[in-house]
Amino acid sequence: MAPARVLAITAVFAVLAASEAFALRIVNYNILNYPGTSAATRNPHFRTIFAPLGAEVVVVQEMQSQVGVDGFVANVLNALEPGQWVAAPFTDGNDTNNALFYKPNRVQLLGHWSWYPNPATNLRLVDCYRLKPVGYSSGAAEFRVYSVHLKSSQGFETDRFNEAI
């Protein structure tokens, strides 16, 4: 067999054997003081928003509590796709917080930690979630999702600046 033909056949097999690139849809959403007193009223709206997105990872800001995390995963995400969603560990800080939800058949949570970017005020936490797509063993496949919600009200410009540095 001619060397050029062997090379061409080898190239075809290499292309066929190459795995498809892994893509994830990550959605970020500020859920405004969830659950508050209106979660039951708001949940259908969240389902309408999330249904067409095809997300595999959802990170949110302004989560108020573990009760909110449990309610959001049960009444929004798993209501749309039963049994497919879990929540990362929740850290309840001094103000509204972040939360991360993911499909464990698509990604694995490798770690999570939180810190206050401005120790002088300890106003709002930054959360870092370390993830890796399922089926990947290389550390090069790991990625991190950071979530922070800077103080936004008028009069808090200094806090916002300090949280961003």
Coordinates of N, CA and C in Angstrom, one line a residue:
M1 N 0.9 -1.2 0.0 CA 0.0 0.0 0.0 C 0.9 1.2 0.0
A2 N 0.6 2.2 -0.8 CA 1.4 3.4 -0.9 C 1.3 4.2 0.4
P3 N 2.5 4.9 0.8 CA 2.6 5.6 2.0 C 1.5 6.7 2.2
A4 N 1.2 7.4 1.1 CA 0.1 8.4 1.1 C -1.2 7.8 1.5
R5 N -1.5 6.7 0.9 CA -2.8 6.0 1.2 C -2.9 5.6 2.7
V6 N -1.8 5.0 3.2 CA -1.7 4.6 4.6 C -1.9 5.8 5.5
L7 N -1.3 6.9 5.2 CA -1.4 8.2 5.9 C -2.9 8.6 5.9
A8 N -3.5 8.6 4.8 CA -4.9 9.0 4.6 C -5.8 8.1 5.5
I9 N -5.6 6.8 5.4 CA -6.5 5.9 6.2 C -6.2 6.1 7.7
T10 N -5.0 6.3 8.1 CA -4.7 6.6 9.5 C -5.4 7.9 10.0
A11 N -5.4 8.9 9.1 CA -6.0 10.2 9.5 C -7.5 10.0 9.6
V12 N -8.2 9.2 8.8 CA -9.6 8.9 8.9 C -9.9 8.2 10.2
F13 N -9.1 7.2 10.6 CA -9.3 6.5 11.8 C -9.1 7.5 13.0
A14 N -8.1 8.3 12.9 CA -7.9 9.3 14.0 C -9.0 10.2 14.2
V15 N -9.6 10.7 13.1 CA -10.8 11.5 13.2 C -12.0 10.8 13.8
L16 N -12.2 9.6 13.4 CA -13.3 8.8 13.9 C -13.1 8.4 15.3
A17 N -11.9 8.2 15.8 CA -11.7 7.8 17.1 C -11.6 9.0 18.1
A18 N -11.5 10.2 17.6 CA -11.5 11.3 18.5 C -12.8 11.5 19.1
S19 N -12.8 11.8 20.4 CA -14.1 12.0 21.1 C -14.6 13.4 20.8
E20 N -15.9 13.4 20.9 CA -16.6 14.7 20.6 C -16.3 15.7 21.7
A21 N -16.1 16.9 21.4 CA -15.8 17.9 22.4 C -17.0 18.0 23.4
F22 N -16.7 18.2 24.6 CA -17.7 18.2 25.7 C -18.2 19.7 25.8
A23 N -19.4 19.9 25.8 CA -20.0 21.3 26.0 C -21.0 21.2 27.1
L24 N -20.9 22.3 27.9 CA -21.9 22.4 29.0 C -22.6 23.8 28.9
R25 N -23.8 23.8 29.3 CA -24.5 25.1 29.3 C -24.6 25.5 30.8
I26 N -24.0 26.6 31.1 CA -24.0 27.1 32.4 C -24.8 28.4 32.4
V27 N -25.8 28.5 33.3 CA -26.7 29.6 33.4 C -26.4 30.3 34.8
N28 N -26.3 31.6 34.7 CA -26.2 32.5 35.9 C -27.5 33.3 36.0
Y29 N -28.0 33.4 37.3 CA -29.3 34.1 37.4 C -29.4 34.7 38.8
N30 N -29.8 35.9 38.9 CA -30.0 36.6 40.2 C -31.5 36.3 40.6
I31 N -31.7 35.5 41.6 CA -33.1 35.1 41.9 C -33.8 36.0 43.0
L32 N -33.2 37.1 43.3 CA -33.8 38.2 44.1 C -34.4 37.7 45.4
N33 N -33.6 37.5 46.4 CA -34.0 37.2 47.8 C -34.9 35.9 47.9
Y34 N -34.5 34.9 47.3 CA -35.2 33.6 47.3 C -35.0 32.8 48.6
P35 N -35.9 32.3 49.2 CA -37.3 32.2 48.8 C -38.2 33.3 49.2
G36 N -37.8 34.2 50.2 CA -38.6 35.3 50.6 C -40.0 34.8 51.0
T37 N -41.0 35.6 50.8 CA -42.4 35.2 51.1 C -43.2 34.8 49.9
S38 N -42.5 34.9 48.7 CA -43.3 34.6 47.5 C -42.8 33.5 46.6
A39 N -42.0 32.6 47.2 CA -41.4 31.5 46.3 C -42.5 30.7 45.6
A40 N -43.6 30.4 46.3 CA -44.6 29.6 45.6 C -45.2 30.3 44.4
T41 N -45.3 31.6 44.5 CA -45.8 32.4 43.4 C -44.8 32.6 42.3
R42 N -43.5 32.7 42.6 CA -42.4 32.9 41.7 C -41.9 31.6 41.0
N43 N -42.1 30.5 41.6 CA -41.6 29.2 41.1 C -42.1 28.9 39.7
P44 N -43.4 29.1 39.3 CA -43.8 28.9 38.0 C -43.1 29.8 37.0
H45 N -42.8 31.0 37.4 CA -42.1 31.9 36.5 C -40.6 31.4 36.2
F46 N -40.0 31.0 37.3 CA -38.6 30.4 37.2 C -38.7 29.2 36.3
R47 N -39.7 28.3 36.4 CA -39.8 27.2 35.5 C -39.9 27.6 34.0
T48 N -40.7 28.6 33.8 CA -40.9 29.2 32.4 C -39.5 29.7 31.9
I49 N -38.7 30.3 32.7 CA -37.4 30.8 32.3 C -36.5 29.7 32.1
F50 N -36.4 28.7 33.0 CA -35.3 27.7 32.9 C -35.7 26.6 31.9
A51 N -36.9 26.3 31.6 CA -37.3 25.2 30.8 C -36.6 25.2 29.4
P52 N -36.6 26.3 28.7 CA -36.0 26.2 27.3 C -34.4 26.3 27.3
L53 N -33.8 26.5 28.5 CA -32.4 26.8 28.4 C -31.5 25.6 28.3
G54 N -31.9 24.5 28.7 CA -31.1 23.3 28.6 C -29.8 23.3 29.4
A55 N -29.9 23.9 30.6 CA -28.7 24.1 31.4 C -28.3 22.8 32.1
E56 N -27.0 22.7 32.4 CA -26.5 21.6 33.2 C -25.9 22.0 34.5
V57 N -25.6 23.3 34.5 CA -25.1 24.0 35.7 C -25.9 25.3 35.9
V58 N -26.4 25.6 37.0 CA -27.1 26.8 37.3 C -26.4 27.4 38.6
V59 N -26.0 28.7 38.4 CA -25.5 29.4 39.6 C -26.3 30.6 39.8
V60 N -26.7 30.8 41.1 CA -27.6 31.9 41.4 C -27.1 32.8 42.5
Q61 N -27.6 34.0 42.5 CA -27.2 35.0 43.6 C -28.5 35.4 44.3
E62 N -28.4 35.9 45.5 CA -29.4 36.4 46.4 C -30.3 35.2 46.9
M63 N -29.6 34.1 47.2 CA -30.3 33.0 47.9 C -30.2 33.3 49.4
Q64 N -31.3 33.1 50.0 CA -31.4 33.5 51.4 C -31.0 32.4 52.4
S65 N -31.2 31.2 52.1 CA -31.1 30.1 53.1 C -31.0 28.7 52.5
Q66 N -30.7 27.8 53.3 CA -30.7 26.4 52.9 C -32.1 26.0 52.5
V67 N -33.1 26.5 53.2 CA -34.5 26.2 52.8 C -34.7 26.7 51.4
G68 N -34.2 27.8 51.0 CA -34.3 28.3 49.7 C -33.6 27.4 48.7
V69 N -32.4 26.9 49.0 CA -31.7 26.0 48.1 C -32.5 24.8 47.9
D70 N -33.0 24.2 49.0 CA -33.8 23.0 48.9 C -35.1 23.2 48.1
G71 N -35.7 24.4 48.3 CA -37.0 24.7 47.5 C -36.7 24.9 46.1
F72 N -35.6 25.6 45.7 CA -35.4 25.9 44.3 C -35.0 24.6 43.6
V73 N -34.2 23.7 44.1 CA -33.9 22.5 43.4 C -35.1 21.6 43.3
A74 N -36.0 21.6 44.3 CA -37.2 20.7 44.3 C -38.3 21.3 43.4
N75 N -38.6 22.6 43.6 CA -39.8 23.2 43.0 C -39.6 23.9 41.6
V76 N -38.3 24.0 41.3 CA -38.0 24.6 40.0 C -37.3 23.6 39.1
L77 N -36.0 23.3 39.4 CA -35.2 22.5 38.6 C -35.7 21.0 38.5
N78 N -35.9 20.4 39.6 CA -36.4 19.0 39.5 C -37.8 18.9 39.2
A79 N -38.6 20.0 39.3 CA -40.0 20.0 38.8 C -40.0 19.9 37.3
L80 N -38.9 20.5 36.7 CA -38.8 20.5 35.2 C -38.2 19.1 34.7
E81 N -37.2 18.7 35.4 CA -36.4 17.5 35.1 C -36.3 16.6 36.3
P82 N -37.3 15.8 36.6 CA -37.3 15.1 37.9 C -36.0 14.2 38.1
G83 N -35.5 14.4 39.3 CA -34.4 13.6 39.8 C -33.0 13.9 39.1
Q84 N -33.0 14.9 38.3 CA -31.7 15.2 37.5 C -30.8 16.2 38.2
W85 N -31.3 17.0 39.2 CA -30.6 18.1 39.7 C -30.2 17.9 41.2
V86 N -29.0 18.4 41.6 CA -28.6 18.4 43.0 C -28.0 19.8 43.3
A87 N -27.9 20.1 44.6 CA -27.3 21.4 45.0 C -25.9 21.1 45.6
A88 N -25.1 22.1 45.3 CA -23.8 22.1 45.9 C -24.0 22.5 47.4
P89 N -23.0 22.2 48.3 CA -23.1 22.7 49.7 C -23.4 24.2 49.7
F90 N -24.2 24.6 50.6 CA -24.6 26.0 50.7 C -23.9 26.6 51.9
T91 N -23.3 27.8 51.7 CA -22.7 28.6 52.8 C -23.6 29.8 53.1
D92 N -24.0 29.8 54.3 CA -24.9 30.9 54.7 C -24.1 32.0 55.4
G93 N -23.9 33.1 54.6 CA -23.1 34.2 55.0 C -23.9 35.3 55.7
N94 N -23.3 36.5 55.8 CA -23.9 37.6 56.5 C -25.0 38.3 55.7
D95 N -25.1 38.1 54.5 CA -26.1 38.8 53.6 C -26.7 37.7 52.7
T96 N -27.3 38.2 51.6 CA -27.8 37.2 50.6 C -26.6 36.4 50.1
N97 N -26.8 35.2 49.6 CA -25.7 34.3 49.2 C -25.8 33.8 47.8
N98 N -24.9 32.9 47.5 CA -24.9 32.3 46.2 C -25.2 30.8 46.4
A99 N -25.7 30.2 45.3 CA -25.9 28.7 45.3 C -25.6 28.2 43.9
L100 N -25.2 26.9 43.9 CA -24.9 26.3 42.6 C -25.7 25.0 42.6
F101 N -26.3 24.7 41.4 CA -27.1 23.5 41.1 C -26.5 22.8 39.9
Y102 N -26.5 21.5 39.9 CA -25.8 20.9 38.7 C -26.5 19.5 38.5
K103 N -26.2 19.0 37.3 CA -26.7 17.6 37.0 C -25.5 16.7 37.2
P104 N -25.6 15.8 38.2 CA -24.4 14.9 38.5 C -24.1 13.9 37.4
N105 N -25.0 13.7 36.4 CA -24.7 12.8 35.3 C -23.9 13.6 34.2
R106 N -23.7 14.9 34.4 CA -23.0 15.7 33.5 C -21.7 16.3 34.0
V107 N -21.7 16.7 35.3 CA -20.5 17.2 36.0 C -20.4 16.7 37.4
Q108 N -19.2 16.7 37.9 CA -19.0 16.3 39.3 C -18.5 17.5 40.0
L109 N -18.9 17.7 41.2 CA -18.4 18.8 42.1 C -17.2 18.2 42.8
L110 N -16.1 18.9 42.6 CA -14.8 18.5 43.2 C -14.5 19.2 44.5
G111 N -15.1 20.4 44.6 CA -14.9 21.2 45.8 C -15.6 22.5 45.8
H112 N -15.7 23.1 47.0 CA -16.4 24.4 47.1 C -15.8 25.1 48.3
W113 N -15.6 26.4 48.1 CA -15.1 27.2 49.3 C -15.7 28.7 49.1
S114 N -15.7 29.4 50.2 CA -16.2 30.8 50.2 C -15.3 31.7 51.0
W115 N -15.4 32.9 50.7 CA -14.6 33.9 51.4 C -15.2 35.3 51.2
Y116 N -14.9 36.2 52.2 CA -15.3 37.6 52.1 C -14.2 38.4 51.4
P117 N -14.5 39.0 50.3 CA -13.5 39.8 49.7 C -13.1 41.1 50.4
N118 N -14.0 41.5 51.3 CA -13.7 42.7 52.1 C -13.8 42.4 53.5
P119 N -12.7 41.9 54.2 CA -12.8 41.5 55.6 C -13.3 42.7 56.5
A120 N -13.1 43.9 56.1 CA -13.5 45.0 56.9 C -15.0 45.0 57.1
T121 N -15.8 44.6 56.1 CA -17.3 44.6 56.2 C -17.9 43.3 56.3
N122 N -17.2 42.2 55.7 CA -17.7 40.9 55.7 C -19.2 40.9 55.2
L123 N -19.4 41.7 54.2 CA -20.8 41.9 53.7 C -21.3 40.7 52.9
R124 N -20.6 40.4 51.8 CA -21.1 39.3 50.9 C -20.0 38.4 50.6
L125 N -20.4 37.1 50.5 CA -19.4 36.1 50.2 C -19.1 35.9 48.7
V126 N -17.9 35.5 48.4 CA -17.6 35.0 47.0 C -17.6 33.5 47.2
D127 N -18.2 32.8 46.3 CA -18.2 31.3 46.3 C -17.4 30.8 45.1
C128 N -16.6 29.8 45.3 CA -15.9 29.2 44.2 C -16.3 27.7 44.2
Y129 N -16.7 27.2 43.0 CA -17.1 25.8 42.9 C -16.2 25.2 41.8
R130 N -15.5 24.1 42.2 CA -14.6 23.4 41.4 C -15.3 22.2 40.8
L131 N -15.4 22.1 39.4 CA -16.2 21.1 38.7 C -15.3 20.4 37.6
K132 N -15.8 19.3 37.2 CA -15.2 18.6 36.1 C -16.3 17.8 35.4
P133 N -16.3 17.8 34.0 CA -17.3 17.1 33.3 C -17.2 15.6 33.6
V134 N -18.3 14.9 33.7 CA -18.3 13.4 33.9 C -17.6 12.7 32.8
G135 N -16.8 11.8 33.1 CA -16.1 11.0 32.1 C -14.7 11.5 31.8
Y136 N -14.3 12.6 32.3 CA -12.9 13.1 32.1 C -12.1 12.8 33.4
S137 N -10.9 12.3 33.2 CA -10.0 12.0 34.3 C -8.9 13.0 34.4
S138 N -8.6 13.7 33.4 CA -7.5 14.7 33.4 C -7.8 15.9 34.2
G139 N -6.9 16.3 35.0 CA -7.1 17.6 35.8 C -7.3 18.8 34.8
A140 N -6.8 18.7 33.6 CA -7.0 19.8 32.6 C -8.4 20.0 32.3
A141 N -9.3 19.1 32.6 CA -10.7 19.2 32.3 C -11.5 20.0 33.4
E142 N -10.8 20.2 34.6 CA -11.5 20.9 35.7 C -11.7 22.4 35.3
F143 N -12.8 22.9 35.9 CA -13.0 24.3 35.7 C -13.7 24.8 37.0
R144 N -13.6 26.1 37.2 CA -14.2 26.8 38.4 C -15.3 27.8 38.0
V145 N -16.3 27.8 38.8 CA -17.4 28.8 38.6 C -17.3 29.7 39.9
Y146 N -17.1 31.0 39.7 CA -17.1 31.9 40.8 C -18.5 32.7 40.8
S147 N -19.0 32.9 42.0 CA -20.2 33.6 42.1 C -20.1 34.7 43.2
V148 N -20.5 35.9 42.8 CA -20.5 37.0 43.8 C -21.6 38.0 43.4
H149 N -22.2 38.6 44.3 CA -23.2 39.6 44.1 C -22.8 40.8 44.9
L150 N -22.3 41.8 44.2 CA -21.8 43.0 44.8 C -22.9 43.8 45.4
K151 N -22.7 44.5 46.5 CA -23.7 45.3 47.2 C -24.0 46.4 46.2
S152 N -25.3 46.6 46.0 CA -25.8 47.5 44.9 C -26.5 48.8 45.3
S153 N -26.9 48.9 46.5 CA -27.7 50.1 46.9 C -26.8 51.3 46.9
Q154 N -27.5 52.5 46.6 CA -26.8 53.8 46.7 C -26.3 54.0 48.1
G155 N -25.1 54.5 48.2 CA -24.5 54.7 49.5 C -23.5 53.6 49.9
F156 N -23.5 52.5 49.1 CA -22.6 51.4 49.3 C -21.5 51.3 48.3
E157 N -21.2 52.5 47.6 CA -20.2 52.5 46.6 C -18.8 52.0 47.1
T158 N -18.4 52.4 48.3 CA -17.1 51.9 48.8 C -17.1 50.4 49.0
D159 N -18.2 49.9 49.6 CA -18.3 48.4 49.8 C -18.2 47.7 48.4
R160 N -18.9 48.2 47.4 CA -18.9 47.6 46.1 C -17.5 47.6 45.5
F161 N -16.8 48.8 45.7 CA -15.4 48.9 45.2 C -14.5 47.9 45.9
N162 N -14.6 47.8 47.2 CA -13.8 46.9 48.0 C -14.1 45.4 47.7
E163 N -15.3 45.1 47.4 CA -15.7 43.7 47.1 C -15.1 43.3 45.7
A164 N -14.9 44.3 44.8 CA -14.4 44.0 43.5 C -12.9 43.9 43.3
I165 N -12.2 44.3 44.4 CA -10.7 44.3 44.2 C -10.1 43.0 44.9

